[in-house]
Amino acid sequence: MKLQENQNTLKRYGEWGIQLNKKNSQLANQIILHYIVTLLAFILGIPLLIFIAIVIASSKVWYANDPLYQLLRGLLDYFVIIIIFVYAMGIIGITVYYMKKPIDYMGEVVDAASTLVNPTDEILKLSKPLKSIEDELNLARVQGLRNSMVAKESEQRKNDLVIYLAHDLKTPLTSILGYLSLLKDEPDLSADTRARYTNIALDKAERLEYLVNEFFDITRFNLTTQILQSEKTNLSVMIEQISYEFLPVLKEKNLEFDLHIEPFVEYICDANKLERVFDNLIRNAINYSYQDSSIQLYLKEYETNIEIKVINKGKTIPKEIQSRVFEQFFRLDSSRQSTSGGTGLGLAIAKEIVELHQGTIELESENEMIEFKVSLPKQA
């Protein structure tokens, strides 16, 4: 997935670079056209000025002792040389001006582009002929600011994850060490007490394993290309089995399942990965369900897709953060205790797996109902 994101990024900015090159080519053609027009105007303008000067001079009465007359007579003797000099200097001047123009424009573009390394809120301004390039650079600037903001948010979530992990790992580890120390230092403990302490230490160790696995799973999804081990799977049986495994947990919170599972729904998929999706969704529903309520599980086969829904009654998730629940490291309640939830990676992992199957996963929440819907296309 990470490789795909990098390829998309390179493609996006590569396309932007191609557009910029096209605009540079258009600007170069425009400068050449202006150069040619200016050169022709100069070449044709000189004879026109000479003709106008002759007409004006012919309409005036000149006297031999007139200084202006003597000056014009002197210039007339070197007329050819003067014309050649004027043409040469004019053509050189025009050529230098238009050769310098692209360099000046390029300097503007380079200076503006250098600011994109550390983009700011200040709008980039270029010369009027560079308006189209200015728009493209400002578009890249805005994209850079947005990417920087996303990167900072992601970094903050990672920092938060370190804090969560430090807390969540320390709590069960402290308990394990405490109960094992008691077992070691108190050899006279009764068999029942030793069994109880051993079970508590085992539960905490399993919690540690769960947290570590969560972290390594999302890291593997980010850094490696996942390959599906697809086989024909009975989703009806899978979901029923997963729900059965959660019955002891439901009993603790006085919850119950309300199953609406269509029988014999078969699907070609990576069974182990999809099992992880349904496990995460049901676990999430249990963690955020009101006590004495039911969790509804739906499995329905349609002509083009298979739809799975997990619905529970719980605190409404605000619309402004519904789209964020699938982000890595995002936790709905950052202050909750480690016994009530995971690392904030479960739904992110579920989304990665569903998308590997070319499916979608969505969340809707209103009126104290929370619904996760997974749609899997049959052609996948």
Tab-separated table of C-alpha atoms in Angstrom:
chain	number	residue	atom	x	y	z
A	1	MET	CA	0.000	0.000	0.000
A	2	LYS	CA	2.842	2.351	0.898
A	3	LEU	CA	4.560	1.592	-2.417
A	4	GLN	CA	1.304	2.324	-4.244
A	5	GLU	CA	0.955	5.668	-2.397
A	6	ASN	CA	4.524	6.623	-3.380
A	7	GLN	CA	3.842	5.701	-6.997
A	8	ASN	CA	0.668	7.811	-6.978
A	9	THR	CA	2.592	10.742	-5.492
A	10	LEU	CA	5.332	10.487	-8.128
A	11	LYS	CA	2.693	10.225	-10.836
A	12	ARG	CA	0.825	13.280	-9.535
A	13	TYR	CA	3.917	15.467	-9.328
A	14	GLY	CA	5.263	14.032	-12.578
A	15	GLU	CA	2.078	15.138	-14.322
A	16	TRP	CA	2.426	18.561	-12.710
A	17	GLY	CA	6.010	18.733	-14.042
A	18	ILE	CA	4.815	17.841	-17.558
A	19	GLN	CA	2.178	20.590	-17.390
A	20	LEU	CA	4.808	23.074	-16.244
A	21	ASN	CA	7.118	22.080	-19.110
A	22	LYS	CA	4.263	22.613	-21.573
A	23	LYS	CA	3.628	26.084	-20.147
A	24	ASN	CA	7.367	26.892	-20.356
A	25	SER	CA	7.310	25.798	-24.001
A	26	GLN	CA	4.301	28.031	-24.670
A	27	LEU	CA	6.065	30.957	-22.988
A	28	ALA	CA	9.207	30.375	-25.075
A	29	ASN	CA	7.139	30.367	-28.269
A	30	GLN	CA	5.456	33.581	-27.144
A	31	ILE	CA	8.831	35.272	-26.505
A	32	ILE	CA	10.148	34.162	-29.924
A	33	LEU	CA	7.006	35.507	-31.603
A	34	HIS	CA	7.365	38.859	-29.812
A	35	TYR	CA	11.058	38.954	-30.796
A	36	ILE	CA	10.285	38.390	-34.462
A	37	VAL	CA	7.464	40.968	-34.479
A	38	THR	CA	9.668	43.559	-32.729
A	39	LEU	CA	12.557	42.868	-35.125
A	40	LEU	CA	10.331	43.249	-38.185
A	41	ALA	CA	8.808	46.419	-36.766
A	42	PHE	CA	12.293	47.853	-36.245
A	43	ILE	CA	13.558	46.848	-39.689
A	44	LEU	CA	10.492	48.255	-41.444
A	45	GLY	CA	10.218	51.239	-39.136
A	46	ILE	CA	13.628	52.700	-40.006
A	47	PRO	CA	12.787	53.263	-43.725
A	48	LEU	CA	9.433	54.725	-42.674
A	49	LEU	CA	11.136	57.190	-40.331
A	50	ILE	CA	13.627	58.121	-43.059
A	51	PHE	CA	10.770	58.724	-45.500
A	52	ILE	CA	8.937	60.918	-42.983
A	53	ALA	CA	12.166	62.835	-42.289
A	54	ILE	CA	12.710	63.438	-46.025
A	55	VAL	CA	9.127	64.667	-46.474
A	56	ILE	CA	9.486	67.063	-43.561
A	57	ALA	CA	12.904	68.280	-44.767
A	58	SER	CA	11.626	68.833	-48.316
A	59	SER	CA	8.833	71.064	-47.086
A	60	LYS	CA	11.280	73.474	-45.465
A	61	VAL	CA	13.450	76.188	-47.043
A	62	TRP	CA	17.079	75.624	-46.117
A	63	TYR	CA	19.931	78.156	-46.160
A	64	ALA	CA	23.560	77.252	-46.714
A	65	ASN	CA	24.696	78.950	-43.482
A	66	ASP	CA	22.057	77.166	-41.368
A	67	PRO	CA	23.916	74.931	-38.803
A	68	LEU	CA	21.161	72.277	-38.949
A	69	TYR	CA	21.434	72.181	-42.735
A	70	GLN	CA	25.198	71.739	-42.535
A	71	LEU	CA	24.734	68.937	-39.962
A	72	LEU	CA	22.211	67.127	-42.143
A	73	ARG	CA	24.469	67.504	-45.199
A	74	GLY	CA	27.318	65.978	-43.191
A	75	LEU	CA	25.196	63.075	-42.076
A	76	LEU	CA	24.015	62.523	-45.630
A	77	ASP	CA	27.605	61.948	-46.699
A	78	TYR	CA	27.776	58.977	-44.248
A	79	PHE	CA	24.172	57.897	-44.751
A	80	VAL	CA	24.914	54.253	-45.635
A	81	ILE	CA	27.328	53.806	-42.736
A	82	ILE	CA	24.866	55.374	-40.290
A	83	ILE	CA	21.997	53.177	-41.499
A	84	ILE	CA	24.122	50.032	-41.172
A	85	PHE	CA	25.209	51.112	-37.661
A	86	VAL	CA	21.620	51.852	-36.562
A	87	TYR	CA	20.385	48.533	-37.926
A	88	ALA	CA	23.242	46.609	-36.323
A	89	MET	CA	22.826	48.256	-32.893
A	90	GLY	CA	19.040	47.926	-33.028
A	91	ILE	CA	19.108	44.265	-33.948
A	92	ILE	CA	21.765	43.528	-31.299
A	93	GLY	CA	19.824	45.466	-28.647
A	94	ILE	CA	16.530	43.754	-29.441
A	95	THR	CA	18.202	40.335	-29.536
A	96	VAL	CA	19.961	40.870	-26.187
A	97	TYR	CA	16.711	42.092	-24.596
A	98	TYR	CA	14.722	39.068	-25.691
A	99	MET	CA	17.562	36.662	-24.851
A	100	LYS	CA	17.726	38.149	-21.361
A	101	LYS	CA	13.973	37.887	-20.858
A	102	PRO	CA	13.810	34.062	-20.550
A	103	ILE	CA	16.750	34.145	-18.152
A	104	ASP	CA	14.959	36.708	-15.982
A	105	TYR	CA	11.761	34.668	-16.123
A	106	MET	CA	13.677	31.516	-15.270
A	107	GLY	CA	15.232	33.302	-12.321
A	108	GLU	CA	11.762	34.256	-11.086
A	109	VAL	CA	10.506	30.717	-11.456
A	110	VAL	CA	13.581	29.221	-9.728
A	111	ASP	CA	13.286	31.663	-6.812
A	112	ALA	CA	9.588	30.934	-6.471
A	113	ALA	CA	10.106	27.171	-6.779
A	114	SER	CA	12.796	27.232	-4.078
A	115	THR	CA	10.204	28.483	-1.602
A	116	LEU	CA	8.189	25.291	-2.159
A	117	VAL	CA	10.750	23.372	-0.087
A	118	ASN	CA	9.336	25.107	2.980
A	119	PRO	CA	5.996	26.509	1.750
A	120	THR	CA	4.342	29.411	3.551
A	121	ASP	CA	0.902	31.030	3.464
A	122	GLU	CA	2.251	33.895	1.315
A	123	ILE	CA	0.958	33.759	-2.276
A	124	LEU	CA	3.693	33.563	-4.928
A	125	LYS	CA	3.778	36.457	-7.406
A	126	LEU	CA	5.458	36.320	-10.836
A	127	SER	CA	5.529	38.607	-13.868
A	128	LYS	CA	2.316	38.860	-15.868
A	129	PRO	CA	3.515	36.598	-18.739
A	130	LEU	CA	4.195	33.911	-16.104
A	131	LYS	CA	0.624	33.950	-14.759
A	132	SER	CA	-0.108	30.346	-15.730
A	133	ILE	CA	3.136	29.133	-14.132
A	134	GLU	CA	2.360	31.262	-11.069
A	135	ASP	CA	-0.977	29.463	-10.739
A	136	GLU	CA	0.701	26.059	-10.999
A	137	LEU	CA	3.338	26.970	-8.404
A	138	ASN	CA	0.700	28.273	-6.013
A	139	LEU	CA	-1.255	25.052	-6.510
A	140	ALA	CA	1.892	23.089	-5.614
A	141	ARG	CA	2.433	25.405	-2.632
A	142	VAL	CA	-1.064	24.704	-1.303
A	143	GLN	CA	-0.547	20.969	-1.861
A	144	GLY	CA	2.768	21.192	-0.027
A	145	LEU	CA	1.137	22.958	2.923
A	146	ARG	CA	-1.592	20.317	2.998
A	147	ASN	CA	0.961	17.472	2.848
A	148	SER	CA	3.003	19.118	5.586
A	149	MET	CA	-0.079	19.388	7.784
A	150	VAL	CA	-0.973	15.741	7.145
A	151	ALA	CA	2.611	14.703	7.938
A	152	LYS	CA	2.553	16.649	11.205
A	153	GLU	CA	-0.777	15.097	12.176
A	154	SER	CA	0.567	11.642	11.343
A	155	GLU	CA	3.721	12.298	13.357
A	156	GLN	CA	1.631	13.488	16.277
A	157	ARG	CA	-0.486	10.351	16.121
A	158	LYS	CA	2.671	8.251	16.112
A	159	ASN	CA	3.959	10.138	19.126
A	160	ASP	CA	0.622	9.548	20.811
A	161	LEU	CA	0.904	5.866	19.948
A	162	VAL	CA	4.275	5.683	21.704
A	163	ILE	CA	2.646	7.176	24.799
A	164	TYR	CA	-0.296	4.770	24.552
A	165	LEU	CA	1.980	1.794	24.066
A	166	ALA	CA	4.226	2.860	26.932
A	167	HIS	CA	1.191	3.046	29.196
A	168	ASP	CA	-0.592	-0.025	27.849
A	169	LEU	CA	2.549	-2.164	27.924
A	170	LYS	CA	3.671	-0.957	31.320
A	171	THR	CA	0.350	-1.676	33.048
A	172	PRO	CA	0.104	-5.423	32.276
A	173	LEU	CA	3.882	-5.845	32.565
A	174	THR	CA	3.817	-4.379	36.069
A	175	SER	CA	0.998	-6.747	37.009
A	176	ILE	CA	2.856	-9.748	35.571
A	177	LEU	CA	6.019	-8.911	37.475
A	178	GLY	CA	4.005	-8.289	40.643
A	179	TYR	CA	2.103	-11.574	40.588
A	180	LEU	CA	5.161	-13.605	39.544
A	181	SER	CA	7.126	-12.036	42.397
A	182	LEU	CA	4.366	-13.047	44.814
A	183	LEU	CA	4.444	-16.595	43.489
A	184	LYS	CA	8.210	-16.674	43.926
A	185	ASP	CA	8.421	-14.995	47.368
A	186	GLU	CA	5.367	-16.649	48.952
A	187	PRO	CA	5.848	-20.423	48.695
A	188	ASP	CA	3.129	-21.035	51.282
A	189	LEU	CA	0.301	-19.655	49.132
A	190	SER	CA	-2.683	-21.952	48.783
A	191	ALA	CA	-3.221	-23.806	45.542
A	192	ASP	CA	-6.318	-21.724	44.732
A	193	THR	CA	-4.451	-18.460	45.286
A	194	ARG	CA	-1.476	-19.599	43.197
A	195	ALA	CA	-3.862	-20.641	40.400
A	196	ARG	CA	-5.636	-17.280	40.553
A	197	TYR	CA	-2.350	-15.341	40.434
A	198	THR	CA	-1.120	-17.521	37.578
A	199	ASN	CA	-4.308	-16.887	35.571
A	200	ILE	CA	-4.041	-13.134	36.131
A	201	ALA	CA	-0.404	-13.138	34.981
A	202	LEU	CA	-1.381	-15.195	31.915
A	203	ASP	CA	-4.202	-12.771	31.025
A	204	LYS	CA	-1.809	-9.824	31.255
A	205	ALA	CA	0.771	-11.653	29.129
A	206	GLU	CA	-1.864	-12.311	26.463
A	207	ARG	CA	-2.753	-8.609	26.549
A	208	LEU	CA	0.907	-7.769	25.924
A	209	GLU	CA	0.997	-10.170	22.983
A	210	TYR	CA	-2.135	-8.565	21.510
A	211	LEU	CA	-0.702	-5.044	21.731
A	212	VAL	CA	2.616	-6.040	20.189
A	213	ASN	CA	0.881	-7.936	17.369
A	214	GLU	CA	-1.302	-4.909	16.594
A	215	PHE	CA	1.744	-2.711	16.200
A	216	PHE	CA	3.665	-5.173	14.025
A	217	ASP	CA	0.617	-5.858	11.840
A	218	ILE	CA	0.095	-2.222	10.850
A	219	THR	CA	3.849	-1.830	10.300
A	220	ARG	CA	3.810	-4.828	7.958
A	221	PHE	CA	0.886	-3.374	5.999
A	222	ASN	CA	2.728	-0.067	5.611
A	223	LEU	CA	6.138	-1.370	4.624
A	224	THR	CA	5.436	-4.493	2.589
A	225	THR	CA	3.220	-5.437	-0.319
A	226	GLN	CA	0.552	-7.802	0.931
A	227	ILE	CA	-0.346	-10.829	-1.202
A	228	LEU	CA	-3.745	-12.441	-0.730
A	229	GLN	CA	-3.843	-16.202	-0.140
A	230	SER	CA	-7.279	-16.594	-1.679
A	231	GLU	CA	-9.507	-19.629	-1.389
A	232	LYS	CA	-13.223	-20.343	-1.415
A	233	THR	CA	-14.554	-19.501	2.058
A	234	ASN	CA	-17.959	-19.888	3.676
A	235	LEU	CA	-18.475	-16.435	5.178
A	236	SER	CA	-21.665	-17.538	6.923
A	237	VAL	CA	-19.790	-20.154	8.954
A	238	MET	CA	-16.848	-17.811	9.559
A	239	ILE	CA	-18.965	-15.026	11.080
A	240	GLU	CA	-20.991	-17.460	13.167
A	241	GLN	CA	-17.806	-19.005	14.551
A	242	ILE	CA	-16.263	-15.605	15.365
A	243	SER	CA	-19.442	-14.459	17.117
A	244	TYR	CA	-19.510	-17.721	19.127
A	245	GLU	CA	-15.947	-17.082	20.364
A	246	PHE	CA	-17.044	-13.714	21.795
A	247	LEU	CA	-19.944	-15.107	23.839
A	248	PRO	CA	-17.984	-15.176	27.143
A	249	VAL	CA	-17.008	-11.510	26.629
A	250	LEU	CA	-20.617	-10.587	25.852
A	251	LYS	CA	-21.779	-12.271	29.023
A	252	GLU	CA	-19.480	-10.055	31.117
A	253	LYS	CA	-21.164	-6.902	29.745
A	254	ASN	CA	-24.614	-8.460	29.615
A	255	LEU	CA	-24.710	-8.123	25.820
A	256	GLU	CA	-26.151	-10.440	23.198
A	257	PHE	CA	-25.848	-11.060	19.477
A	258	ASP	CA	-28.751	-10.583	17.074
A	259	LEU	CA	-27.672	-12.600	14.031
A	260	HIS	CA	-29.065	-12.081	10.524
A	261	ILE	CA	-26.696	-14.364	8.637
A	262	GLU	CA	-27.697	-15.568	5.193
A	263	PRO	CA	-26.662	-19.244	4.945
A	264	PHE	CA	-24.086	-20.688	2.519
A	265	VAL	CA	-22.578	-17.370	1.421
A	266	GLU	CA	-19.304	-18.349	-0.227
A	267	TYR	CA	-16.582	-15.949	-1.289
A	268	ILE	CA	-13.087	-16.327	-2.748
A	269	CYS	CA	-10.857	-14.435	-0.327
A	270	ASP	CA	-7.963	-14.581	2.095
A	271	ALA	CA	-9.852	-16.179	4.968
A	272	ASN	CA	-7.296	-15.359	7.658
A	273	LYS	CA	-7.242	-11.680	6.758
A	274	LEU	CA	-11.022	-11.303	6.487
A	275	GLU	CA	-11.409	-13.100	9.794
A	276	ARG	CA	-9.221	-10.362	11.261
A	277	VAL	CA	-11.590	-7.726	9.840
A	278	PHE	CA	-14.718	-9.237	11.376
A	279	ASP	CA	-12.900	-9.887	14.659
A	280	ASN	CA	-11.864	-6.221	14.859
A	281	LEU	CA	-15.347	-4.941	14.013
A	282	ILE	CA	-17.077	-7.161	16.569
A	283	ARG	CA	-14.466	-6.368	19.219
A	284	ASN	CA	-14.948	-2.668	18.514
A	285	ALA	CA	-18.739	-3.040	18.819
A	286	ILE	CA	-18.368	-4.794	22.177
A	287	ASN	CA	-16.006	-2.117	23.514
A	288	TYR	CA	-18.384	0.710	22.598
A	289	SER	CA	-21.778	-0.884	23.319
A	290	TYR	CA	-24.054	0.135	26.138
A	291	GLN	CA	-24.598	-2.597	28.676
A	292	ASP	CA	-27.781	-4.648	28.377
A	293	SER	CA	-27.969	-4.073	24.618
A	294	SER	CA	-27.601	-6.241	21.523
A	295	ILE	CA	-25.075	-6.297	18.690
A	296	GLN	CA	-26.594	-6.988	15.275
A	297	LEU	CA	-24.610	-8.925	12.683
A	298	TYR	CA	-25.834	-8.973	9.080
A	299	LEU	CA	-24.552	-10.988	6.141
A	300	LYS	CA	-26.363	-10.544	2.809
A	301	GLU	CA	-25.416	-11.688	-0.690
A	302	TYR	CA	-26.398	-9.510	-3.651
A	303	GLU	CA	-25.926	-9.946	-7.381
A	304	THR	CA	-22.651	-8.016	-7.574
A	305	ASN	CA	-21.421	-7.861	-3.988
A	306	ILE	CA	-21.603	-9.271	-0.487
A	307	GLU	CA	-22.507	-6.949	2.368
A	308	ILE	CA	-21.615	-7.370	6.037
A	309	LYS	CA	-22.938	-5.048	8.753
A	310	VAL	CA	-22.023	-4.785	12.433
A	311	ILE	CA	-24.475	-2.567	14.346
A	312	ASN	CA	-24.378	-1.751	18.047
A	313	LYS	CA	-26.046	0.692	20.393
A	314	GLY	CA	-23.576	3.172	21.873
A	315	LYS	CA	-22.527	6.776	22.103
A	316	THR	CA	-23.017	8.543	18.754
A	317	ILE	CA	-19.746	9.223	16.922
A	318	PRO	CA	-19.691	12.875	15.730
A	319	LYS	CA	-19.831	13.250	11.945
A	320	GLU	CA	-16.690	15.392	11.906
A	321	ILE	CA	-14.566	12.499	13.148
A	322	GLN	CA	-16.350	9.547	11.509
A	323	SER	CA	-13.968	9.612	8.552
A	324	ARG	CA	-10.969	9.596	10.920
A	325	VAL	CA	-11.747	6.373	12.752
A	326	PHE	CA	-9.974	4.421	9.985
A	327	GLU	CA	-6.778	6.476	10.344
A	328	GLN	CA	-3.763	4.760	11.815
A	329	PHE	CA	-3.215	5.460	15.509
A	330	PHE	CA	-6.542	7.282	15.866
A	331	ARG	CA	-8.424	6.424	19.040
A	332	LEU	CA	-11.977	7.534	19.662
A	333	ASP	CA	-11.283	8.038	23.346
A	334	SER	CA	-7.606	8.680	24.022
A	335	SER	CA	-8.174	8.615	27.772
A	336	ARG	CA	-9.788	5.153	27.954
A	337	GLN	CA	-8.101	2.459	29.961
A	338	SER	CA	-6.112	-0.236	28.213
A	339	THR	CA	-8.674	-2.885	29.137
A	340	SER	CA	-11.393	-1.230	27.079
A	341	GLY	CA	-9.702	-0.992	23.733
A	342	GLY	CA	-6.612	-1.516	21.595
A	343	THR	CA	-3.943	0.704	20.157
A	344	GLY	CA	-6.154	2.547	17.694
A	345	LEU	CA	-4.888	0.316	14.870
A	346	GLY	CA	-7.664	-2.283	14.576
A	347	LEU	CA	-9.926	-0.334	12.215
A	348	ALA	CA	-6.946	0.874	10.167
A	349	ILE	CA	-5.882	-2.754	9.686
A	350	ALA	CA	-9.465	-3.725	8.815
A	351	LYS	CA	-9.618	-0.999	6.149
A	352	GLU	CA	-6.312	-2.131	4.621
A	353	ILE	CA	-7.537	-5.730	4.381
A	354	VAL	CA	-10.933	-4.806	2.898
A	355	GLU	CA	-9.272	-2.611	0.269
A	356	LEU	CA	-6.875	-5.462	-0.588
A	357	HIS	CA	-10.046	-7.366	-1.551
A	358	GLN	CA	-11.156	-4.367	-3.680
A	359	GLY	CA	-13.945	-3.694	-1.180
A	360	THR	CA	-15.072	-0.753	0.915
A	361	ILE	CA	-15.722	-0.196	4.607
A	362	GLU	CA	-17.920	2.632	5.880
A	363	LEU	CA	-19.139	4.001	9.195
A	364	GLU	CA	-22.487	5.594	9.995
A	365	SER	CA	-23.476	6.791	13.442
A	366	GLU	CA	-26.573	8.626	14.618
A	367	ASN	CA	-29.205	8.399	17.345
A	368	GLU	CA	-26.872	6.348	19.556
A	369	MET	CA	-26.384	3.694	16.882
A	370	ILE	CA	-23.022	2.749	15.355
A	371	GLU	CA	-22.979	0.843	12.063
A	372	PHE	CA	-19.939	-0.505	10.189
A	373	LYS	CA	-20.683	-1.755	6.677
A	374	VAL	CA	-18.283	-3.859	4.605
A	375	SER	CA	-18.983	-4.353	0.909
A	376	LEU	CA	-17.008	-7.015	-0.990
A	377	PRO	CA	-17.283	-7.227	-4.800
A	378	LYS	CA	-17.830	-10.745	-6.134
A	379	GLN	CA	-15.376	-10.327	-8.983
A	380	ALA	CA	-12.528	-9.834	-6.475
